[in-house]
Amino acid sequence: MTGAFEPRNIIVTGGCGFIGSNFVRWVAREHPAVHVTVLDKLTYAGNPANIAGLPAERVELVVGDVCDAGLLDRLVPGHDAIVHFAAESHNDNSIADPDPFVRTNVEGTYRLLEACRRYGVRLHHVSTDEVYGDLALDEPRRFRPDDPYRPNSPYSSSKASSDLLVRAWVRTYGVRATISNCSNNYGPYQHVEKFIPRQVTNVLCGRRPRLYGTGRNVRDWIHVEDHSRAVWDVLTRGRVGETYLVGADGERSNIEVLREILRLMGQPEDAFDWVRDRPGHDRRIAIDPTKLRDELGWRPVHTDFSEGLAQTICWYRDHEDWWRPAKEATEARYDALGM
Ligand code: NAD
Ligand code: DAU
């Protein structure tokens, strides 16, 4: 598909979660002619407040499960594309209970693929760089689209499975689908279970941040708005059947990120606790976004990580009413795991 696809009426699954809701707000702002139907089950990670205030004639919320084939039969016809964010997304939760990960991430993607096949609808599948596994800390290379899949956690293996289903439905049934595999997102509306919001809200609550293992694990950070633009670029200009890696050259060790948070929040650099490591913890994850840059001309706008982090910290300071209700239960879950 080159240059021609102009969606008018899209379904965004998982549009009440972190990245999905940022994407919905981005589309509403940047592409006002597009109507968005958000399909979201509203799990613990989905919050309708994330898309509140958007024009009702352009953004509609349907509460439902992507595994519900009957619902998809009613909803999908008449739409021209599905952007599929809905997933169970947190590694630690997948280690504690893989069940909903297999159901939503694998079966849910299968149901959507079947609906796309039946109704001839374009699909963009949002996935993760964790499908490629990890790299040693001293290995100079980054992941590229054709690298083998070697996922290490129940979460990443369920996402890898969903990617493989997409691949097969393109090849066997001619479903018009693309895949993007993105690195670690940060920004507003991210659930307090995730690394950056957890540490920021811990400081705001007077709790000490928690660092797993040695703190030397490396993640490749990208602002969620840059991810939204990449998803749109692949949906509208990406080649069907292709995989695009999304990343912003943002590699940092966890301890570096935590020290930057502490510095920006006026805390001493050792004001945190070491806790036990995550089982199977991926060491270094880093991706090479050359294909996305060269083919589609995508570039990240948020290139100053400290500035993006400072803005994100301000957002959490200003939105305690948004994160406070989930904080206690989240920390109780971590306490039970000793993390
Ligand atoms: P999230 O956990 O914040 O949001 C997930 C959303 O999906 C929630 O609104 C939830 O209610 C909804 N959902 C869950 N199960 C559902 C079901 N069965 N039916 C309908 N809706 C359901 O997740 P996120 O961090 O925004 O991630 C979104 C997508 O991006 C996921 O597919 C994830 O694998 C992928 N991804 C995330 C990151 C990251 O850094 N967070 C990076 C790369 C890729
Ligand atoms: O790489 C993309 C992936 O990034 C996405 O597919 C996932 O949906 C998303 O959750 C994220 O996975 P991570 O496991 O990398 O994110 P998390 O925020 O859970 O952790 C980031 C790093 O910080 C990881 O090395 C574990 C560590 N960590 C995490 C928490 C919550 C800590 O040291 N302390 C913590 O309290």
Coordinates of C-alpha atoms and ligand atoms in Angstrom, one line a residue:
M1 CA 0.0 0.0 0.0
T2 CA 1.7 3.2 -1.1
G3 CA 0.3 6.6 -0.3
A4 CA -3.3 5.8 -1.0
F5 CA -5.1 4.6 2.1
E6 CA -7.2 7.3 3.7
P7 CA -9.2 5.8 6.5
R8 CA -12.4 7.6 7.5
N9 CA -14.0 5.3 10.0
I10 CA -11.7 3.3 12.2
I11 CA -12.0 1.0 15.2
V12 CA -9.3 1.5 17.9
T13 CA -9.2 -1.5 20.2
G14 CA -7.8 -0.8 23.7
G15 CA -8.5 2.9 23.1
C16 CA -9.0 3.5 26.8
G17 CA -5.5 2.3 27.8
F18 CA -2.3 4.2 27.9
I19 CA -1.1 4.2 24.2
G20 CA -4.5 3.6 22.7
S21 CA -6.0 6.7 24.4
N22 CA -3.0 8.8 23.4
F23 CA -3.5 7.6 19.8
V24 CA -7.2 8.4 19.9
R25 CA -6.6 11.9 21.2
W26 CA -3.8 12.4 18.6
V27 CA -6.1 11.3 15.7
A28 CA -8.9 13.5 17.0
R29 CA -6.5 16.5 17.0
E30 CA -4.5 15.7 13.8
H31 CA -7.2 14.1 11.6
P32 CA -10.6 15.6 12.5
A33 CA -12.3 14.1 9.5
V34 CA -11.8 10.6 10.9
H35 CA -14.4 8.9 13.0
V36 CA -13.1 6.7 15.8
T37 CA -15.0 3.8 17.5
V38 CA -13.1 2.8 20.6
L39 CA -13.6 -0.9 21.5
D40 CA -12.4 -1.5 25.0
K41 CA -13.3 -4.0 27.7
L42 CA -12.3 -1.6 30.5
T43 CA -10.1 -3.9 32.4
Y44 CA -8.1 -2.5 35.4
A45 CA -5.9 -0.8 32.8
G46 CA -8.7 0.8 30.8
N47 CA -10.2 4.1 31.9
P48 CA -12.9 6.1 30.0
A49 CA -11.5 9.3 31.5
N50 CA -8.5 8.9 29.2
I51 CA -10.7 9.9 26.2
A52 CA -13.1 12.1 28.0
G53 CA -13.9 15.5 26.5
L54 CA -13.3 14.5 22.9
P55 CA -16.1 15.5 20.5
A56 CA -18.9 12.8 20.8
E57 CA -19.7 13.0 17.1
R58 CA -16.1 11.9 16.3
V59 CA -15.2 9.5 19.1
E60 CA -17.5 6.8 20.3
L61 CA -16.8 4.3 23.1
V62 CA -18.2 0.7 22.8
V63 CA -17.5 -1.3 25.9
G64 CA -16.7 -4.9 24.9
D65 CA -14.2 -7.7 24.5
V66 CA -12.1 -8.3 21.4
C67 CA -12.6 -12.0 22.0
D68 CA -16.4 -11.6 21.4
A69 CA -16.9 -12.8 17.8
G70 CA -20.7 -11.9 17.9
L71 CA -19.9 -8.3 18.9
L72 CA -17.2 -8.0 16.2
D73 CA -19.8 -9.2 13.6
R74 CA -22.0 -6.4 14.6
L75 CA -19.3 -3.7 15.0
V76 CA -16.8 -4.3 12.2
P77 CA -18.9 -3.9 9.0
G78 CA -18.9 -0.3 7.8
H79 CA -15.5 0.5 9.3
D80 CA -12.5 0.7 7.0
A81 CA -9.7 -0.1 9.4
I82 CA -8.9 -1.5 12.8
V83 CA -6.0 -0.3 14.9
H84 CA -5.4 -3.0 17.4
F85 CA -3.9 -1.9 20.7
A86 CA -6.0 -4.0 23.1
A87 CA -3.9 -6.3 25.2
E88 CA -2.8 -7.4 28.6
S89 CA 0.4 -5.4 28.6
H90 CA 2.3 -5.8 31.9
N91 CA 5.1 -8.3 32.2
D92 CA 5.0 -8.7 36.0
N93 CA 1.2 -9.5 35.8
S94 CA 1.9 -12.1 33.1
I95 CA 4.3 -13.9 35.3
A96 CA 1.8 -13.9 38.2
D97 CA -1.1 -15.1 36.0
P98 CA -0.6 -15.7 32.3
D99 CA -4.2 -16.7 31.6
P100 CA -5.7 -13.4 30.5
F101 CA -2.6 -12.8 28.4
V102 CA -3.2 -15.8 26.3
R103 CA -6.9 -15.1 26.0
T104 CA -6.8 -11.4 25.1
N105 CA -3.5 -11.2 23.2
V106 CA -3.7 -14.5 21.3
E107 CA -7.4 -15.3 21.0
G108 CA -8.4 -11.6 20.8
T109 CA -6.1 -11.0 17.8
Y110 CA -7.4 -14.2 16.2
R111 CA -11.0 -13.0 16.5
L112 CA -10.1 -9.6 15.0
L113 CA -8.2 -11.2 12.1
E114 CA -11.3 -13.4 11.4
A115 CA -13.5 -10.3 11.4
C116 CA -11.1 -8.5 9.1
R117 CA -11.1 -11.5 6.8
R118 CA -14.9 -11.7 6.7
Y119 CA -15.5 -8.0 6.1
G120 CA -12.4 -7.0 4.1
V121 CA -11.2 -4.5 6.7
R122 CA -7.6 -3.3 6.9
L123 CA -5.8 -4.1 10.2
H124 CA -2.9 -2.5 11.9
H125 CA -1.5 -4.7 14.7
V126 CA 0.4 -2.9 17.5
S127 CA 3.1 -5.0 19.0
T128 CA 6.2 -4.9 21.0
D129 CA 10.0 -5.1 20.5
E130 CA 10.0 -7.8 23.3
V131 CA 9.1 -10.4 20.7
Y132 CA 12.8 -10.4 19.7
G133 CA 13.9 -11.3 23.3
D134 CA 16.9 -9.6 24.7
L135 CA 20.5 -8.7 23.9
A136 CA 23.6 -8.9 26.2
L137 CA 24.5 -5.6 27.9
D138 CA 27.7 -5.4 25.9
E139 CA 26.3 -6.6 22.6
P140 CA 26.6 -3.6 20.2
R141 CA 23.8 -4.5 17.8
R142 CA 20.1 -3.6 17.9
F143 CA 17.1 -5.6 16.8
R144 CA 16.0 -5.4 13.1
P145 CA 12.7 -6.5 11.6
D146 CA 14.0 -9.8 10.2
D147 CA 15.6 -11.0 13.5
P148 CA 14.2 -14.3 14.9
Y149 CA 11.5 -14.2 17.5
R150 CA 12.8 -15.2 20.9
P151 CA 10.3 -13.9 23.5
N152 CA 11.1 -14.6 27.2
S153 CA 8.0 -13.8 29.2
P154 CA 4.4 -15.0 29.1
Y155 CA 3.5 -11.4 27.9
S156 CA 6.0 -11.2 25.1
S157 CA 5.4 -14.8 24.0
S158 CA 1.6 -14.0 23.8
K159 CA 2.4 -10.9 21.7
A160 CA 4.8 -12.9 19.5
S161 CA 2.0 -15.5 19.0
S162 CA -0.4 -12.7 17.9
D163 CA 2.2 -11.3 15.4
L164 CA 2.5 -14.8 13.9
L165 CA -1.2 -15.1 13.5
V166 CA -1.2 -11.7 11.7
R167 CA 1.5 -12.9 9.4
A168 CA -0.3 -16.1 8.5
W169 CA -3.6 -14.3 7.9
V170 CA -1.9 -12.0 5.4
R171 CA -0.2 -14.8 3.5
T172 CA -3.0 -17.3 3.6
Y173 CA -6.2 -15.2 3.4
G174 CA -4.9 -12.0 2.0
V175 CA -5.9 -9.9 5.0
R176 CA -4.5 -6.4 4.5
A177 CA -2.5 -6.1 7.7
T178 CA 0.7 -4.5 9.0
I179 CA 2.6 -4.9 12.2
S180 CA 4.6 -2.4 14.3
N181 CA 6.9 -3.4 17.1
C182 CA 7.6 -0.6 19.4
S183 CA 10.0 0.0 22.3
N184 CA 9.1 1.3 25.8
N185 CA 6.7 4.2 25.8
Y186 CA 6.4 7.0 28.3
G187 CA 4.1 9.9 28.7
P188 CA 0.7 10.9 30.2
Y189 CA -2.0 8.4 31.1
Q190 CA 0.4 5.4 31.7
H191 CA -0.8 3.1 34.4
V192 CA 1.0 3.4 37.8
E193 CA 2.1 -0.3 37.6
K194 CA 4.7 0.6 34.9
F195 CA 8.3 1.7 35.7
I196 CA 8.3 5.5 35.2
P197 CA 4.8 6.3 36.6
R198 CA 5.4 3.9 39.5
Q199 CA 8.6 5.7 40.6
V200 CA 7.1 9.2 40.0
T201 CA 3.9 8.5 42.0
N202 CA 6.0 6.7 44.7
V203 CA 7.9 10.0 45.2
L204 CA 4.7 12.0 45.1
C205 CA 3.2 9.7 47.8
G206 CA 6.3 9.7 50.0
R207 CA 7.2 6.1 49.2
R208 CA 10.7 5.0 48.1
P209 CA 11.0 4.0 44.4
R210 CA 11.9 0.4 43.7
L211 CA 14.6 -0.9 41.4
Y212 CA 14.7 -4.5 40.2
G213 CA 17.8 -6.6 40.3
T214 CA 21.0 -4.7 39.4
G215 CA 19.3 -1.8 37.8
R216 CA 21.6 -2.3 34.7
N217 CA 18.8 -3.6 32.4
V218 CA 18.4 -1.3 29.4
R219 CA 15.2 -0.2 27.7
D220 CA 14.8 2.0 24.6
W221 CA 12.4 4.9 25.5
I222 CA 10.1 6.7 23.1
H223 CA 7.5 9.3 23.8
V224 CA 4.0 8.0 23.3
E225 CA 3.1 10.8 20.9
D226 CA 5.9 9.7 18.6
H227 CA 4.6 6.2 18.7
S228 CA 1.1 7.5 17.7
R229 CA 2.4 9.2 14.6
A230 CA 4.4 6.1 13.7
V231 CA 1.2 3.9 13.9
W232 CA -0.7 6.4 11.7
D233 CA 2.1 6.4 9.2
V234 CA 2.2 2.6 9.0
L235 CA -1.6 2.4 8.8
T236 CA -1.8 4.9 6.0
R237 CA 1.4 4.4 4.1
G238 CA 3.0 1.2 5.2
R239 CA 3.2 -1.8 2.9
V240 CA 0.7 -4.6 3.6
G241 CA 2.4 -7.7 5.1
E242 CA 5.4 -5.7 6.4
T243 CA 6.7 -5.2 10.0
Y244 CA 8.0 -1.8 11.1
L245 CA 10.1 -1.3 14.2
V246 CA 9.3 1.9 16.1
G247 CA 12.0 3.4 18.4
A248 CA 13.6 6.7 19.0
D249 CA 17.3 5.9 19.8
G250 CA 16.4 6.2 23.5
E251 CA 18.5 3.5 25.2
R252 CA 19.0 4.0 29.0
S253 CA 19.6 1.7 31.9
N254 CA 16.9 1.6 34.5
I255 CA 19.2 3.1 37.1
E256 CA 19.9 6.1 34.8
V257 CA 16.2 6.7 34.3
L258 CA 15.5 6.4 38.0
R259 CA 18.3 8.8 38.9
E260 CA 17.0 11.3 36.4
I261 CA 13.5 11.1 37.9
L262 CA 15.0 11.6 41.4
R263 CA 17.0 14.6 40.2
L264 CA 14.0 16.2 38.4
M265 CA 11.9 15.7 41.6
G266 CA 14.6 17.2 43.9
Q267 CA 15.4 13.9 45.7
P268 CA 18.8 12.5 46.6
E269 CA 20.2 10.1 44.0
D270 CA 20.2 7.1 46.4
A271 CA 16.6 7.7 47.7
F272 CA 15.3 4.3 46.4
D273 CA 15.2 0.6 47.4
W274 CA 16.7 -2.3 45.6
V275 CA 14.1 -5.2 45.3
R276 CA 14.3 -8.7 44.0
D277 CA 14.6 -9.1 40.2
R278 CA 11.8 -10.0 37.8
P279 CA 12.1 -13.7 36.8
G280 CA 13.4 -14.0 33.2
H281 CA 14.1 -10.2 33.2
D282 CA 15.1 -9.1 29.6
R283 CA 18.6 -7.6 29.9
R284 CA 18.9 -5.1 27.0
I285 CA 16.3 -4.3 24.4
A286 CA 17.1 -1.9 21.6
I287 CA 15.7 -1.6 18.1
D288 CA 16.8 -0.2 14.8
P289 CA 14.1 2.1 13.3
T290 CA 15.8 2.6 10.0
K291 CA 13.1 1.0 7.9
L292 CA 10.4 3.3 9.4
R293 CA 12.6 6.3 8.8
D294 CA 13.7 5.5 5.3
E295 CA 10.4 4.1 3.9
L296 CA 7.9 6.4 5.6
G297 CA 10.0 9.4 6.6
W298 CA 9.0 9.1 10.3
R299 CA 11.1 11.0 12.8
P300 CA 10.6 11.3 16.5
V301 CA 9.7 14.9 17.7
H302 CA 10.4 14.3 21.4
T303 CA 14.1 13.8 21.2
D304 CA 15.1 15.3 24.6
F305 CA 14.3 12.5 27.1
S306 CA 14.9 14.7 30.2
E307 CA 12.5 17.3 28.9
G308 CA 9.9 14.6 28.1
L309 CA 10.4 13.1 31.5
A310 CA 10.0 16.5 33.2
Q311 CA 6.7 17.1 31.3
T312 CA 5.5 13.6 32.3
I313 CA 6.4 14.2 36.0
C314 CA 4.4 17.5 35.8
W315 CA 1.4 15.6 34.3
Y316 CA 1.4 13.2 37.2
R317 CA 1.8 16.0 39.7
D318 CA -1.3 17.7 38.2
H319 CA -3.4 14.6 37.8
E320 CA -3.4 12.9 41.2
D321 CA -7.2 12.4 40.9
W322 CA -6.4 10.2 37.8
W323 CA -3.7 7.9 39.3
R324 CA -4.6 7.9 43.0
P325 CA -7.5 5.4 42.8
A326 CA -5.2 2.7 41.3
K327 CA -2.1 3.3 43.4
E328 CA -2.9 1.5 46.6
A329 CA -4.1 -1.7 44.9
T330 CA -1.1 -1.7 42.6
E331 CA 1.4 -1.3 45.4
A332 CA -0.4 -4.0 47.4
R333 CA 0.1 -6.4 44.5
Y334 CA 3.8 -5.5 44.3
D335 CA 4.2 -5.9 48.1
A336 CA 2.8 -9.4 47.9
L337 CA 5.5 -10.2 45.2
G338 CA 8.3 -8.5 47.2
M339 CA 8.9 -6.1 44.4
Ligands
NAD1 P1 -2.6 -0.8 28.6 O1 -2.5 -1.9 29.5 O2 -2.4 0.6 29.2 O3 -4.0 -0.7 27.9 C1 -4.6 -1.9 27.4 C2 -6.1 -1.5 27.0 O4 -6.7 -2.7 26.4 C3 -6.9 -1.2 28.2 O5 -7.7 -0.1 27.9 C4 -7.8 -2.4 28.4 O6 -9.0 -2.1 29.0 C5 -7.9 -2.9 27.0 N1 -8.2 -4.4 26.9 C6 -7.6 -5.4 27.6 N2 -8.2 -6.6 27.3 C7 -9.1 -6.3 26.4 C8 -10.1 -7.1 25.7 N3 -10.1 -8.5 25.9 N4 -10.9 -6.5 24.9 C9 -11.0 -5.2 24.7 N5 -10.1 -4.4 25.4 C10 -9.2 -4.9 26.2 O7 -1.6 -1.1 27.4 P2 -0.6 -0.1 26.6 O8 0.7 0.0 27.4 O9 -1.4 1.1 26.2 O10 -0.3 -1.0 25.4 C11 -1.1 -1.0 24.2 C12 -0.6 -1.9 23.2 O11 0.7 -1.5 22.8 C13 -0.5 -3.3 23.6 O12 -0.8 -4.2 22.5 C14 1.0 -3.5 23.9 O13 1.4 -4.8 23.7 C15 1.6 -2.6 22.9 N6 2.9 -2.0 23.3 C16 3.1 -1.3 24.5 C17 4.3 -0.7 24.8 C18 4.5 0.1 26.1 O14 5.6 0.6 26.3 N7 3.5 0.2 27.0 C19 5.3 -0.8 23.9 C20 5.2 -1.5 22.7 C21 3.9 -2.0 22.4
DAU2 O1 9.5 -3.0 25.3 C1 8.2 -2.7 25.1 C2 7.4 -3.1 26.4 O2 7.7 -2.1 27.4 C3 5.9 -3.2 26.2 O3 5.7 -4.3 25.3 C4 5.2 -3.5 27.5 O4 3.8 -3.5 27.3 C5 5.6 -2.4 28.5 O5 5.0 -2.7 29.8 C6 7.1 -2.4 28.6 O6 7.6 -3.6 29.2 P1 8.8 -3.5 30.4 O7 8.7 -4.8 31.1 O8 10.1 -3.1 29.8 O9 8.2 -2.2 31.2 P2 8.1 -1.9 32.8 O10 7.6 -0.5 32.9 O11 7.3 -3.0 33.5 O12 9.6 -2.0 33.3 C7 10.6 -1.3 32.6 C8 12.0 -1.7 33.3 O13 12.0 -1.3 34.6 C9 12.1 -3.2 33.3 O14 13.5 -3.5 33.1 C10 11.7 -3.6 34.7 C11 12.1 -2.4 35.5 N1 11.3 -2.1 36.7 C12 10.0 -2.0 36.6 C13 9.2 -1.7 37.7 C14 7.7 -1.6 37.6 C15 12.0 -1.8 37.9 O15 13.2 -1.8 38.1 N2 11.2 -1.4 39.0 C16 9.8 -1.3 38.9 O16 9.2 -1.0 39.9

